[in-house]
PDB file of C-alpha atoms in Angstrom:
ATOM      1  CA  MET A   1       0.064   0.360   0.087  1.00  0.00           C
ATOM      2  CA  ALA A   2       1.290   3.415  -1.079  1.00  0.00           C
ATOM      3  CA  SER A   3       2.637   6.044   1.126  1.00  0.00           C
ATOM      4  CA  ILE A   4       1.888   9.449   1.340  1.00  0.00           C
ATOM      5  CA  ARG A   5       4.855  12.170   2.623  1.00  0.00           C
ATOM      6  CA  ILE A   6       3.735  15.750   3.287  1.00  0.00           C
ATOM      7  CA  ASN A   7       6.274  18.587   3.252  1.00  0.00           C
ATOM      8  CA  THR A   8       4.606  21.579   3.813  1.00  0.00           C
ATOM      9  CA  THR A   9       7.891  23.966   5.145  1.00  0.00           C
ATOM     10  CA  SER A  10       9.061  26.224   1.969  1.00  0.00           C
ATOM     11  CA  ASP A  11      12.439  27.582   3.080  1.00  0.00           C
ATOM     12  CA  THR A  12      10.595  31.857   4.070  1.00  0.00           C
ATOM     13  CA  ASP A  13       8.818  29.631   6.824  1.00  0.00           C
ATOM     14  CA  ARG A  14      12.280  28.255   8.175  1.00  0.00           C
ATOM     15  CA  ARG A  15      13.719  30.690  11.048  1.00  0.00           C
ATOM     16  CA  ARG A  16      16.601  32.622   9.109  1.00  0.00           C
ATOM     17  CA  GLY A  17      18.659  33.528  10.507  1.00  0.00           C
ATOM     18  CA  PRO A  18      21.064  37.502  11.411  1.00  0.00           C
ATOM     19  CA  THR A  19      21.315  38.807   7.080  1.00  0.00           C
ATOM     20  CA  TRP A  20      22.120  42.084   6.278  1.00  0.00           C
ATOM     21  CA  LEU A  21      18.662  43.268   5.501  1.00  0.00           C
ATOM     22  CA  GLN A  22      17.520  42.219   9.227  1.00  0.00           C
ATOM     23  CA  GLY A  23      20.278  45.045  10.539  1.00  0.00           C
ATOM     24  CA  LEU A  24      19.360  46.855   7.855  1.00  0.00           C
ATOM     25  CA  ALA A  25      16.516  47.453   7.963  1.00  0.00           C
ATOM     26  CA  THR A  26      16.120  47.912  11.737  1.00  0.00           C
ATOM     27  CA  ALA A  27      18.761  51.169  11.513  1.00  0.00           C
ATOM     28  CA  THR A  28      17.063  52.415   8.754  1.00  0.00           C
ATOM     29  CA  VAL A  29      13.042  52.342  11.121  1.00  0.00           C
ATOM     30  CA  VAL A  30      15.034  54.284  14.024  1.00  0.00           C
ATOM     31  CA  SER A  31      16.463  56.603  11.633  1.00  0.00           C
ATOM     32  CA  VAL A  32      13.067  56.901   9.482  1.00  0.00           C
ATOM     33  CA  PHE A  33      11.653  57.465  13.605  1.00  0.00           C
ATOM     34  CA  VAL A  34      14.916  59.977  14.336  1.00  0.00           C
ATOM     35  CA  LEU A  35      13.492  61.711  10.777  1.00  0.00           C
ATOM     36  CA  VAL A  36       9.926  62.640  11.692  1.00  0.00           C
ATOM     37  CA  ILE A  37      10.786  63.727  15.432  1.00  0.00           C
ATOM     38  CA  ILE A  38      13.354  65.993  13.719  1.00  0.00           C
ATOM     39  CA  GLY A  39      11.035  67.207  11.628  1.00  0.00           C
ATOM     40  CA  GLY A  40       8.409  67.818  14.062  1.00  0.00           C
ATOM     41  CA  VAL A  41      11.745  69.536  16.356  1.00  0.00           C
ATOM     42  CA  VAL A  42      11.677  71.652  12.863  1.00  0.00           C
ATOM     43  CA  ARG A  43       7.706  72.464  13.181  1.00  0.00           C
ATOM     44  CA  VAL A  44       7.567  73.721  16.599  1.00  0.00           C
ATOM     45  CA  THR A  45      10.845  75.219  16.683  1.00  0.00           C
ATOM     46  CA  GLY A  46       9.744  77.521  13.640  1.00  0.00           C
ATOM     47  CA  SER A  47      12.692  76.919  11.947  1.00  0.00           C
ATOM     48  CA  GLY A  48      10.725  75.414   8.994  1.00  0.00           C
ATOM     49  CA  LEU A  49      12.207  78.745   6.680  1.00  0.00           C
ATOM     50  CA  GLY A  50      15.494  78.786   8.915  1.00  0.00           C
ATOM     51  CA  CYS A  51      17.305  77.509   4.793  1.00  0.00           C
ATOM     52  CA  PRO A  52      14.562  79.545   2.421  1.00  0.00           C
ATOM     53  CA  ASP A  53      16.049  78.061  -0.403  1.00  0.00           C
ATOM     54  CA  TRP A  54      16.266  73.984  -1.258  1.00  0.00           C
ATOM     55  CA  PRO A  55      17.675  71.405  -1.791  1.00  0.00           C
ATOM     56  CA  LEU A  56      20.363  74.276  -1.148  1.00  0.00           C
ATOM     57  CA  CYS A  57      20.338  76.498   2.274  1.00  0.00           C
ATOM     58  CA  TYR A  58      20.971  80.522   1.016  1.00  0.00           C
ATOM     59  CA  GLY A  59      22.557  79.351  -1.526  1.00  0.00           C
ATOM     60  CA  LYS A  60      25.359  77.441  -0.356  1.00  0.00           C
ATOM     61  CA  VAL A  61      26.099  73.248   0.632  1.00  0.00           C
ATOM     62  CA  LEU A  62      26.405  74.292   4.552  1.00  0.00           C
ATOM     63  CA  PRO A  63      24.221  76.445   6.452  1.00  0.00           C
ATOM     64  CA  PRO A  64      24.945  80.065   8.098  1.00  0.00           C
ATOM     65  CA  LEU A  65      25.615  79.534  11.951  1.00  0.00           C
ATOM     66  CA  GLU A  66      22.082  80.535  12.714  1.00  0.00           C
ATOM     67  CA  TYR A  67      20.099  78.658  14.923  1.00  0.00           C
ATOM     68  CA  THR A  68      17.260  77.681  12.462  1.00  0.00           C
ATOM     69  CA  ALA A  69      19.250  77.044   9.595  1.00  0.00           C
ATOM     70  CA  ILE A  70      20.715  74.459  11.084  1.00  0.00           C
ATOM     71  CA  ILE A  71      17.762  73.187  12.618  1.00  0.00           C
ATOM     72  CA  GLU A  72      16.206  72.994   9.514  1.00  0.00           C
ATOM     73  CA  TYR A  73      19.407  72.131   7.423  1.00  0.00           C
ATOM     74  CA  THR A  74      19.873  68.903  10.519  1.00  0.00           C
ATOM     75  CA  HIS A  75      16.682  67.645   8.846  1.00  0.00           C
ATOM     76  CA  ARG A  76      17.815  67.619   5.341  1.00  0.00           C
ATOM     77  CA  PHE A  77      21.534  66.024   6.239  1.00  0.00           C
ATOM     78  CA  VAL A  78      19.446  63.357   7.856  1.00  0.00           C
ATOM     79  CA  ALA A  79      16.602  63.526   4.870  1.00  0.00           C
ATOM     80  CA  SER A  80      19.145  62.861   1.975  1.00  0.00           C
ATOM     81  CA  VAL A  81      22.397  61.775   3.795  1.00  0.00           C
ATOM     82  CA  ILE A  82      21.292  58.718   6.491  1.00  0.00           C
ATOM     83  CA  VAL A  83      17.704  57.976   5.756  1.00  0.00           C
ATOM     84  CA  GLY A  84      17.368  58.144   2.437  1.00  0.00           C
ATOM     85  CA  PRO A  85      20.462  55.599   1.440  1.00  0.00           C
ATOM     86  CA  LEU A  86      19.293  53.245   3.969  1.00  0.00           C
ATOM     87  CA  ILE A  87      16.171  53.314   1.913  1.00  0.00           C
ATOM     88  CA  LEU A  88      17.920  52.707  -1.018  1.00  0.00           C
ATOM     89  CA  VAL A  89      20.298  49.905  -0.464  1.00  0.00           C
ATOM     90  CA  THR A  90      17.377  47.866   2.174  1.00  0.00           C
ATOM     91  CA  ALA A  91      14.882  47.946  -0.740  1.00  0.00           C
ATOM     92  CA  GLY A  92      17.640  47.104  -4.102  1.00  0.00           C
ATOM     93  CA  ILE A  93      18.945  44.284  -1.653  1.00  0.00           C
ATOM     94  CA  ALA A  94      15.216  42.712  -0.806  1.00  0.00           C
ATOM     95  CA  LEU A  95      13.771  43.263  -4.582  1.00  0.00           C
ATOM     96  CA  ALA A  96      18.384  40.967  -5.505  1.00  0.00           C
ATOM     97  CA  ARG A  97      17.966  38.231  -2.741  1.00  0.00           C
ATOM     98  CA  TYR A  98      14.553  37.957  -1.215  1.00  0.00           C
ATOM     99  CA  ARG A  99      12.546  37.960  -5.218  1.00  0.00           C
ATOM    100  CA  SER A 100      10.295  34.800  -3.819  1.00  0.00           C
ATOM    101  CA  ASP A 101       9.444  36.492   0.007  1.00  0.00           C
ATOM    102  CA  ARG A 102       6.350  38.880  -1.538  1.00  0.00           C
ATOM    103  CA  TRP A 103       6.505  39.973   2.346  1.00  0.00           C
ATOM    104  CA  VAL A 104      10.029  41.675   1.624  1.00  0.00           C
ATOM    105  CA  TRP A 105      10.178  42.927  -1.500  1.00  0.00           C
ATOM    106  CA  VAL A 106       6.909  44.140  -2.191  1.00  0.00           C
ATOM    107  CA  PRO A 107       7.099  46.776   0.713  1.00  0.00           C
ATOM    108  CA  ALA A 108      10.702  47.100  -0.080  1.00  0.00           C
ATOM    109  CA  ALA A 109       9.069  48.365  -3.308  1.00  0.00           C
ATOM    110  CA  ILE A 110       6.728  50.810  -2.053  1.00  0.00           C
ATOM    111  CA  SER A 111       9.581  52.478  -0.123  1.00  0.00           C
ATOM    112  CA  VAL A 112      11.277  53.757  -2.772  1.00  0.00           C
ATOM    113  CA  PRO A 113       8.915  55.630  -4.681  1.00  0.00           C
ATOM    114  CA  LEU A 114       7.517  56.875  -1.110  1.00  0.00           C
ATOM    115  CA  LEU A 115      11.247  58.301  -0.587  1.00  0.00           C
ATOM    116  CA  ILE A 116      11.030  59.983  -3.748  1.00  0.00           C
ATOM    117  CA  VAL A 117       7.241  62.082  -3.029  1.00  0.00           C
ATOM    118  CA  GLN A 118       8.216  62.412   0.693  1.00  0.00           C
ATOM    119  CA  GLY A 119      12.049  64.099  -0.941  1.00  0.00           C
ATOM    120  CA  LEU A 120       9.298  66.504  -3.084  1.00  0.00           C
ATOM    121  CA  LEU A 121       7.027  67.295  -0.600  1.00  0.00           C
ATOM    122  CA  GLY A 122       9.956  67.727   1.810  1.00  0.00           C
ATOM    123  CA  GLY A 123      10.854  70.750  -1.415  1.00  0.00           C
ATOM    124  CA  VAL A 124       7.190  72.148  -2.466  1.00  0.00           C
ATOM    125  CA  THR A 125       6.826  73.078   1.781  1.00  0.00           C
ATOM    126  CA  VAL A 126       9.731  74.624   1.771  1.00  0.00           C
ATOM    127  CA  LEU A 127       9.345  76.392  -2.105  1.00  0.00           C
ATOM    128  CA  THR A 128       5.763  77.533  -1.138  1.00  0.00           C
ATOM    129  CA  HIS A 129       5.923  78.877   2.277  1.00  0.00           C
ATOM    130  CA  LEU A 130       4.758  76.032   4.284  1.00  0.00           C
ATOM    131  CA  PRO A 131       1.470  75.996   3.947  1.00  0.00           C
ATOM    132  CA  GLY A 132      -0.569  74.107   6.129  1.00  0.00           C
ATOM    133  CA  GLY A 133      -1.968  71.519   3.554  1.00  0.00           C
ATOM    134  CA  ILE A 134       1.585  70.295   2.658  1.00  0.00           C
ATOM    135  CA  VAL A 135       3.017  70.394   5.560  1.00  0.00           C
ATOM    136  CA  ALA A 136       0.898  68.278   6.927  1.00  0.00           C
ATOM    137  CA  LEU A 137       0.835  65.654   4.116  1.00  0.00           C
ATOM    138  CA  HIS A 138       4.862  65.810   4.639  1.00  0.00           C
ATOM    139  CA  LEU A 139       3.409  64.260   7.902  1.00  0.00           C
ATOM    140  CA  ALA A 140       1.198  61.632   6.009  1.00  0.00           C
ATOM    141  CA  THR A 141       3.807  60.714   4.237  1.00  0.00           C
ATOM    142  CA  ALA A 142       6.864  60.256   6.587  1.00  0.00           C
ATOM    143  CA  GLU A 143       4.720  58.009   9.147  1.00  0.00           C
ATOM    144  CA  ALA A 144       3.961  55.894   5.519  1.00  0.00           C
ATOM    145  CA  LEU A 145       6.857  55.659   5.108  1.00  0.00           C
ATOM    146  CA  LEU A 146       8.114  54.613   8.270  1.00  0.00           C
ATOM    147  CA  ALA A 147       5.230  51.628   8.499  1.00  0.00           C
ATOM    148  CA  THR A 148       7.180  50.774   5.417  1.00  0.00           C
ATOM    149  CA  CYS A 149       9.875  50.262   6.492  1.00  0.00           C
ATOM    150  CA  VAL A 150       8.366  48.424   9.905  1.00  0.00           C
ATOM    151  CA  PHE A 151       7.157  46.150   7.382  1.00  0.00           C
ATOM    152  CA  ILE A 152      10.115  45.190   5.545  1.00  0.00           C
ATOM    153  CA  MET A 153      12.135  45.117   9.159  1.00  0.00           C
ATOM    154  CA  VAL A 154       8.864  42.496  10.643  1.00  0.00           C
ATOM    155  CA  ALA A 155       9.250  40.434   7.287  1.00  0.00           C
ATOM    156  CA  SER A 156      12.860  39.990   6.955  1.00  0.00           C
ATOM    157  CA  TYR A 157      12.777  38.378  10.686  1.00  0.00           C
ATOM    158  CA  ARG A 158       9.390  36.454  10.876  1.00  0.00           C
ATOM    159  CA  THR A 159       8.671  32.899  11.584  1.00  0.00           C
ATOM    160  CA  PRO A 160       5.161  31.678  11.259  1.00  0.00           C
ATOM    161  CA  ILE A 161       4.218  31.873  15.338  1.00  0.00           C
ATOM    162  CA  LEU A 162       1.293  29.240  14.179  1.00  0.00           C
ATOM    163  CA  ARG A 163       3.155  27.076  11.490  1.00  0.00           C
ATOM    164  CA  HIS A 164       1.114  24.211  12.637  1.00  0.00           C
ATOM    165  CA  ALA A 165      -1.942  25.157  13.992  1.00  0.00           C
ATOM    166  CA  THR A 166      -4.943  25.573  11.798  1.00  0.00           C
ATOM    167  CA  GLN A 167      -6.208  28.614  11.559  1.00  0.00           C
ATOM    168  CA  SER A 168     -10.208  29.553  12.839  1.00  0.00           C
ATOM    169  CA  SER A 169     -11.927  31.755  10.421  1.00  0.00           C
ATOM    170  CA  SER A 170     -13.326  33.204  13.559  1.00  0.00           C
ATOM    171  CA  ASP A 171     -10.981  34.177  14.398  1.00  0.00           C
ATOM    172  CA  SER A 172     -10.092  38.007  13.386  1.00  0.00           C
ATOM    173  CA  TYR A 173      -8.042  39.084  15.692  1.00  0.00           C
ATOM    174  CA  HIS A 174      -5.518  40.280  13.106  1.00  0.00           C
ATOM    175  CA  ARG A 175      -7.966  42.326  11.487  1.00  0.00           C
ATOM    176  CA  TRP A 176      -8.781  44.236  13.884  1.00  0.00           C
ATOM    177  CA  ALA A 177      -4.728  44.653  14.577  1.00  0.00           C
ATOM    178  CA  ILE A 178      -5.077  46.326  11.016  1.00  0.00           C
ATOM    179  CA  VAL A 179      -7.635  48.932  12.459  1.00  0.00           C
ATOM    180  CA  GLY A 180      -6.025  50.122  15.203  1.00  0.00           C
ATOM    181  CA  ALA A 181      -3.188  50.781  13.545  1.00  0.00           C
ATOM    182  CA  LEU A 182      -5.540  52.651  10.429  1.00  0.00           C
ATOM    183  CA  SER A 183      -6.787  54.689  13.527  1.00  0.00           C
ATOM    184  CA  VAL A 184      -3.630  55.442  14.872  1.00  0.00           C
ATOM    185  CA  TYR A 185      -2.677  56.684  11.529  1.00  0.00           C
ATOM    186  CA  ALA A 186      -5.889  59.317  11.723  1.00  0.00           C
ATOM    187  CA  VAL A 187      -5.240  60.478  14.751  1.00  0.00           C
ATOM    188  CA  ILE A 188      -2.145  61.552  13.966  1.00  0.00           C
ATOM    189  CA  VAL A 189      -3.397  63.292  10.488  1.00  0.00           C
ATOM    190  CA  SER A 190      -6.185  64.492  11.990  1.00  0.00           C
ATOM    191  CA  GLY A 191      -3.314  65.941  14.272  1.00  0.00           C
ATOM    192  CA  ALA A 192      -1.517  67.596  11.844  1.00  0.00           C
ATOM    193  CA  LEU A 193      -4.374  68.935  10.311  1.00  0.00           C
ATOM    194  CA  VAL A 194      -4.836  71.105  13.998  1.00  0.00           C
ATOM    195  CA  THR A 195      -1.774  72.552  13.498  1.00  0.00           C
ATOM    196  CA  ALA A 196      -2.222  73.527   9.884  1.00  0.00           C
ATOM    197  CA  MET A 197      -5.715  75.280   9.980  1.00  0.00           C
ATOM    198  CA  GLY A 198      -3.982  77.176  13.726  1.00  0.00           C
ATOM    199  CA  ALA A 199      -5.936  75.222  15.753  1.00  0.00           C
ATOM    200  CA  THR A 200      -3.708  74.172  18.097  1.00  0.00           C
ATOM    201  CA  GLY A 201      -3.699  76.557  20.600  1.00  0.00           C
ATOM    202  CA  ALA A 202      -7.474  77.411  20.151  1.00  0.00           C
ATOM    203  CA  CYS A 203      -8.631  74.703  23.379  1.00  0.00           C
ATOM    204  CA  VAL A 204      -6.520  75.685  26.487  1.00  0.00           C
ATOM    205  CA  THR A 205      -8.029  73.463  29.492  1.00  0.00           C
ATOM    206  CA  TRP A 206      -7.719  70.244  29.127  1.00  0.00           C
ATOM    207  CA  PRO A 207     -10.414  67.669  29.429  1.00  0.00           C
ATOM    208  CA  LEU A 208     -12.804  70.356  28.007  1.00  0.00           C
ATOM    209  CA  CYS A 209     -12.190  73.464  25.687  1.00  0.00           C
ATOM    210  CA  GLN A 210     -12.021  76.421  27.832  1.00  0.00           C
ATOM    211  CA  GLY A 211     -15.045  74.477  29.458  1.00  0.00           C
ATOM    212  CA  GLN A 212     -16.809  73.080  27.467  1.00  0.00           C
ATOM    213  CA  ALA A 213     -17.640  69.860  25.347  1.00  0.00           C
ATOM    214  CA  PHE A 214     -19.224  71.450  22.553  1.00  0.00           C
ATOM    215  CA  PRO A 215     -17.679  74.887  21.769  1.00  0.00           C
ATOM    216  CA  MET A 216     -18.485  76.702  19.188  1.00  0.00           C
ATOM    217  CA  ASN A 217     -16.116  79.127  17.898  1.00  0.00           C
ATOM    218  CA  HIS A 218     -14.460  77.186  14.738  1.00  0.00           C
ATOM    219  CA  LEU A 219     -10.679  77.289  15.912  1.00  0.00           C
ATOM    220  CA  THR A 220     -11.867  75.262  18.813  1.00  0.00           C
ATOM    221  CA  ALA A 221     -14.274  73.053  17.328  1.00  0.00           C
ATOM    222  CA  VAL A 222     -11.203  72.103  15.338  1.00  0.00           C
ATOM    223  CA  HIS A 223      -9.704  71.820  18.276  1.00  0.00           C
ATOM    224  CA  MET A 224     -11.728  69.742  20.241  1.00  0.00           C
ATOM    225  CA  PHE A 225     -13.083  67.674  16.838  1.00  0.00           C
ATOM    226  CA  HIS A 226      -9.885  65.806  17.386  1.00  0.00           C
ATOM    227  CA  ARG A 227      -9.974  65.322  20.917  1.00  0.00           C
ATOM    228  CA  TYR A 228     -13.032  63.310  20.071  1.00  0.00           C
ATOM    229  CA  VAL A 229     -11.163  61.418  16.771  1.00  0.00           C
ATOM    230  CA  VAL A 230      -8.218  60.583  19.633  1.00  0.00           C
ATOM    231  CA  LEU A 231     -11.187  59.518  21.905  1.00  0.00           C
ATOM    232  CA  VAL A 232     -13.067  56.148  19.019  1.00  0.00           C
ATOM    233  CA  LEU A 233     -10.122  56.030  17.429  1.00  0.00           C
ATOM    234  CA  GLY A 234      -8.326  55.752  20.826  1.00  0.00           C
ATOM    235  CA  ALA A 235     -11.105  53.104  21.929  1.00  0.00           C
ATOM    236  CA  LEU A 236     -10.377  50.945  18.128  1.00  0.00           C
ATOM    237  CA  LEU A 237      -7.307  50.599  18.974  1.00  0.00           C
ATOM    238  CA  LEU A 238      -7.847  49.404  23.094  1.00  0.00           C
ATOM    239  CA  TYR A 239     -10.185  47.060  21.465  1.00  0.00           C
ATOM    240  CA  ALA A 240      -7.631  45.444  18.784  1.00  0.00           C
ATOM    241  CA  ALA A 241      -4.548  45.368  21.209  1.00  0.00           C
ATOM    242  CA  TRP A 242      -6.527  43.390  23.532  1.00  0.00           C
ATOM    243  CA  ARG A 243      -7.906  41.526  20.587  1.00  0.00           C
ATOM    244  CA  CYS A 244      -4.064  40.593  19.817  1.00  0.00           C
ATOM    245  CA  TRP A 245      -3.586  39.596  23.842  1.00  0.00           C
ATOM    246  CA  ASN A 246      -5.777  37.732  25.102  1.00  0.00           C
ATOM    247  CA  GLY A 247      -5.793  35.681  22.036  1.00  0.00           C
ATOM    248  CA  PRO A 248      -4.680  31.482  21.724  1.00  0.00           C
ATOM    249  CA  THR A 249      -1.265  30.991  23.496  1.00  0.00           C
ATOM    250  CA  GLN A 250       0.872  29.933  19.969  1.00  0.00           C
ATOM    251  CA  ARG A 251       0.752  33.576  18.851  1.00  0.00           C
ATOM    252  CA  GLY A 252       3.548  33.639  21.002  1.00  0.00           C
ATOM    253  CA  THR A 253       4.814  36.304  22.646  1.00  0.00           C
ATOM    254  CA  THR A 254       6.577  38.819  20.363  1.00  0.00           C
ATOM    255  CA  LEU A 255       2.464  40.009  19.076  1.00  0.00           C
ATOM    256  CA  ARG A 256       1.546  39.989  22.798  1.00  0.00           C
ATOM    257  CA  TRP A 257       4.308  42.540  23.640  1.00  0.00           C
ATOM    258  CA  LEU A 258       3.646  44.646  20.654  1.00  0.00           C
ATOM    259  CA  SER A 259      -0.265  44.788  22.164  1.00  0.00           C
ATOM    260  CA  ILE A 260       1.587  45.614  25.362  1.00  0.00           C
ATOM    261  CA  VAL A 261       4.428  48.432  24.431  1.00  0.00           C
ATOM    262  CA  THR A 262       1.007  50.009  21.962  1.00  0.00           C
ATOM    263  CA  VAL A 263      -1.536  50.452  25.114  1.00  0.00           C
ATOM    264  CA  ALA A 264       1.430  51.556  27.078  1.00  0.00           C
ATOM    265  CA  THR A 265       2.769  54.781  23.926  1.00  0.00           C
ATOM    266  CA  PHE A 266      -1.047  55.115  23.786  1.00  0.00           C
ATOM    267  CA  VAL A 267      -1.677  56.501  27.565  1.00  0.00           C
ATOM    268  CA  VAL A 268       2.086  57.977  27.292  1.00  0.00           C
ATOM    269  CA  GLN A 269       0.661  59.715  24.384  1.00  0.00           C
ATOM    270  CA  ILE A 270      -2.333  60.907  26.140  1.00  0.00           C
ATOM    271  CA  VAL A 271      -0.370  62.097  29.275  1.00  0.00           C
ATOM    272  CA  VAL A 272       1.741  63.759  27.167  1.00  0.00           C
ATOM    273  CA  GLY A 273      -0.286  65.690  24.771  1.00  0.00           C
ATOM    274  CA  ALA A 274      -2.829  66.845  28.156  1.00  0.00           C
ATOM    275  CA  ALA A 275       0.367  68.112  29.328  1.00  0.00           C
ATOM    276  CA  THR A 276       1.155  69.432  26.580  1.00  0.00           C
ATOM    277  CA  ILE A 277      -2.180  72.042  26.888  1.00  0.00           C
ATOM    278  CA  TRP A 278      -1.278  72.310  30.806  1.00  0.00           C
ATOM    279  CA  LEU A 279       2.201  73.813  30.290  1.00  0.00           C
ATOM    280  CA  ASP A 280       1.317  76.621  27.904  1.00  0.00           C
ATOM    281  CA  PHE A 281       2.160  74.563  24.839  1.00  0.00           C
ATOM    282  CA  GLN A 282       6.293  74.539  25.411  1.00  0.00           C
ATOM    283  CA  ALA A 283       7.592  73.524  22.249  1.00  0.00           C
ATOM    284  CA  HIS A 284       9.477  70.839  23.451  1.00  0.00           C
ATOM    285  CA  TRP A 285       6.615  69.529  24.925  1.00  0.00           C
ATOM    286  CA  ARG A 286       4.420  69.512  20.611  1.00  0.00           C
ATOM    287  CA  ALA A 287       7.527  68.052  20.342  1.00  0.00           C
ATOM    288  CA  LEU A 288       7.539  65.394  22.479  1.00  0.00           C
ATOM    289  CA  HIS A 289       3.674  65.333  21.753  1.00  0.00           C
ATOM    290  CA  LEU A 290       4.587  64.339  18.283  1.00  0.00           C
ATOM    291  CA  THR A 291       7.177  61.887  19.018  1.00  0.00           C
ATOM    292  CA  ALA A 292       4.835  59.928  21.369  1.00  0.00           C
ATOM    293  CA  ALA A 293       1.846  60.410  18.255  1.00  0.00           C
ATOM    294  CA  THR A 294       4.688  58.493  16.080  1.00  0.00           C
ATOM    295  CA  ALA A 295       5.871  55.931  19.026  1.00  0.00           C
ATOM    296  CA  VAL A 296       2.347  54.456  19.043  1.00  0.00           C
ATOM    297  CA  TRP A 297       1.977  54.236  15.298  1.00  0.00           C
ATOM    298  CA  THR A 298       5.210  52.104  14.879  1.00  0.00           C
ATOM    299  CA  ALA A 299       4.272  49.745  17.379  1.00  0.00           C
ATOM    300  CA  ALA A 300       0.348  49.836  16.607  1.00  0.00           C
ATOM    301  CA  ALA A 301       1.725  49.209  13.022  1.00  0.00           C
ATOM    302  CA  GLY A 302       4.141  46.777  14.385  1.00  0.00           C
ATOM    303  CA  MET A 303       1.422  44.486  15.853  1.00  0.00           C
ATOM    304  CA  ALA A 304      -0.948  44.964  13.104  1.00  0.00           C
ATOM    305  CA  ILE A 305       2.074  43.616  10.510  1.00  0.00           C
ATOM    306  CA  VAL A 306       2.800  40.590  12.753  1.00  0.00           C
ATOM    307  CA  ALA A 307      -0.512  39.335  13.517  1.00  0.00           C
ATOM    308  CA  TYR A 308      -1.340  40.015   9.858  1.00  0.00           C
ATOM    309  CA  LEU A 309       2.089  37.632   8.599  1.00  0.00           C
ATOM    310  CA  ASP A 310       1.033  35.263  11.181  1.00  0.00           C
ATOM    311  CA  VAL A 311      -2.761  34.223   9.520  1.00  0.00           C
ATOM    312  CA  ARG A 312      -0.711  34.457   6.089  1.00  0.00           C
ATOM    313  CA  THR A 313       1.716  32.154   6.517  1.00  0.00           C
ATOM    314  CA  THR A 314       0.149  29.806   8.939  1.00  0.00           C
ATOM    315  CA  ARG A 315      -2.735  29.663   6.177  1.00  0.00           C
ATOM    316  CA  GLY A 316       0.390  29.484   3.821  1.00  0.00           C
ATOM    317  CA  ALA A 317       1.125  26.659   5.904  1.00  0.00           C
ATOM    318  CA  THR A 318      -1.651  24.454   6.574  1.00  0.00           C
ATOM    319  CA  GLY A 319      -3.609  25.108   2.719  1.00  0.00           C
ATOM    320  CA  THR A 320      -2.837  23.388  -0.391  1.00  0.00           C
ATOM    321  CA  PRO A 321       0.142  20.701   0.365  1.00  0.00           C
ATOM    322  CA  GLN A 322       3.932  22.159  -1.971  1.00  0.00           C
ATOM    323  CA  ARG A 323       5.415  18.769  -2.290  1.00  0.00           C
ATOM    324  CA  ALA A 324       3.504  14.839  -2.610  1.00  0.00           C
ATOM    325  CA  VAL A 325       6.577  12.151  -2.894  1.00  0.00           C
ATOM    326  CA  GLN A 326       5.231   8.390  -3.214  1.00  0.00           C
ATOM    327  CA  ASP A 327       6.773   6.068  -1.334  1.00  0.00           C
ATOM    328  CA  GLY A 328       6.233   3.358  -2.619  1.00  0.00           C
ATOM    329  CA  GLN A 329       4.434  -0.258  -1.714  1.00  0.00           C
TER     330      GLN A 329
END
């Protein structure tokens, strides 16, 4: 009687050892995160026109020894000398050596045009003298680029956590994780629009706005709308983190730790946001506010990506067998 031996483990399912891609992807995530924070410092210190031309600074390669010019030039230097080359090299390695793994090469391919768009938006922002809408779009693109780099990093380290388990169709924790991450992105964009519309300092008390839950003035209404966005979408994020935590133990510790980090950074972000208002919108608190928001976004994106790849790699491992070999009588 013939026996059938099934091999359902692909090369990408095996645990990868340390690779150049892992190190580069990790360094890229850190550098993009730092770049976003420096961009926030540029904004809160009013240094956006520290170099009024682009790509040079006052027509020169090096900036003058002036406070705002040095801050703006630092942002450009990190973007062009550190972040840009790291993204290009990471994408090049991913496309050259991981073409059989779409979870690596697809986000790598997306990161390059995002990088180009981000650089062009930076130039347009300066040359058009910092219009609020372009500044907000510049930040939104930077956060999208950060998430794309996080995807590459997670995929380069990926080991299917549920390889030998059967995925339940009723378990939608990965969908909730994606919804939670998108909620954070929407919160960041709404906050950027508050700044773009000049409504940052419209409400000087917290949690209410001058003692009102629904202020009628235009700017105060814009500011308060952002707080309600945080309240509603923050609840979605917390529920998503709970779903990722409160599931089968086979999901492993990575997803659980990411859910904890996501909740912790979200709580810190709320506290920093309140402190920013209570302390009269000081520049360093506003910069910290953006830093905390970006940390929440990074953690939530990582949680969503890990959850999504867990499900996808599990389905691939428990689906159609990749090879069947007949061993004889």
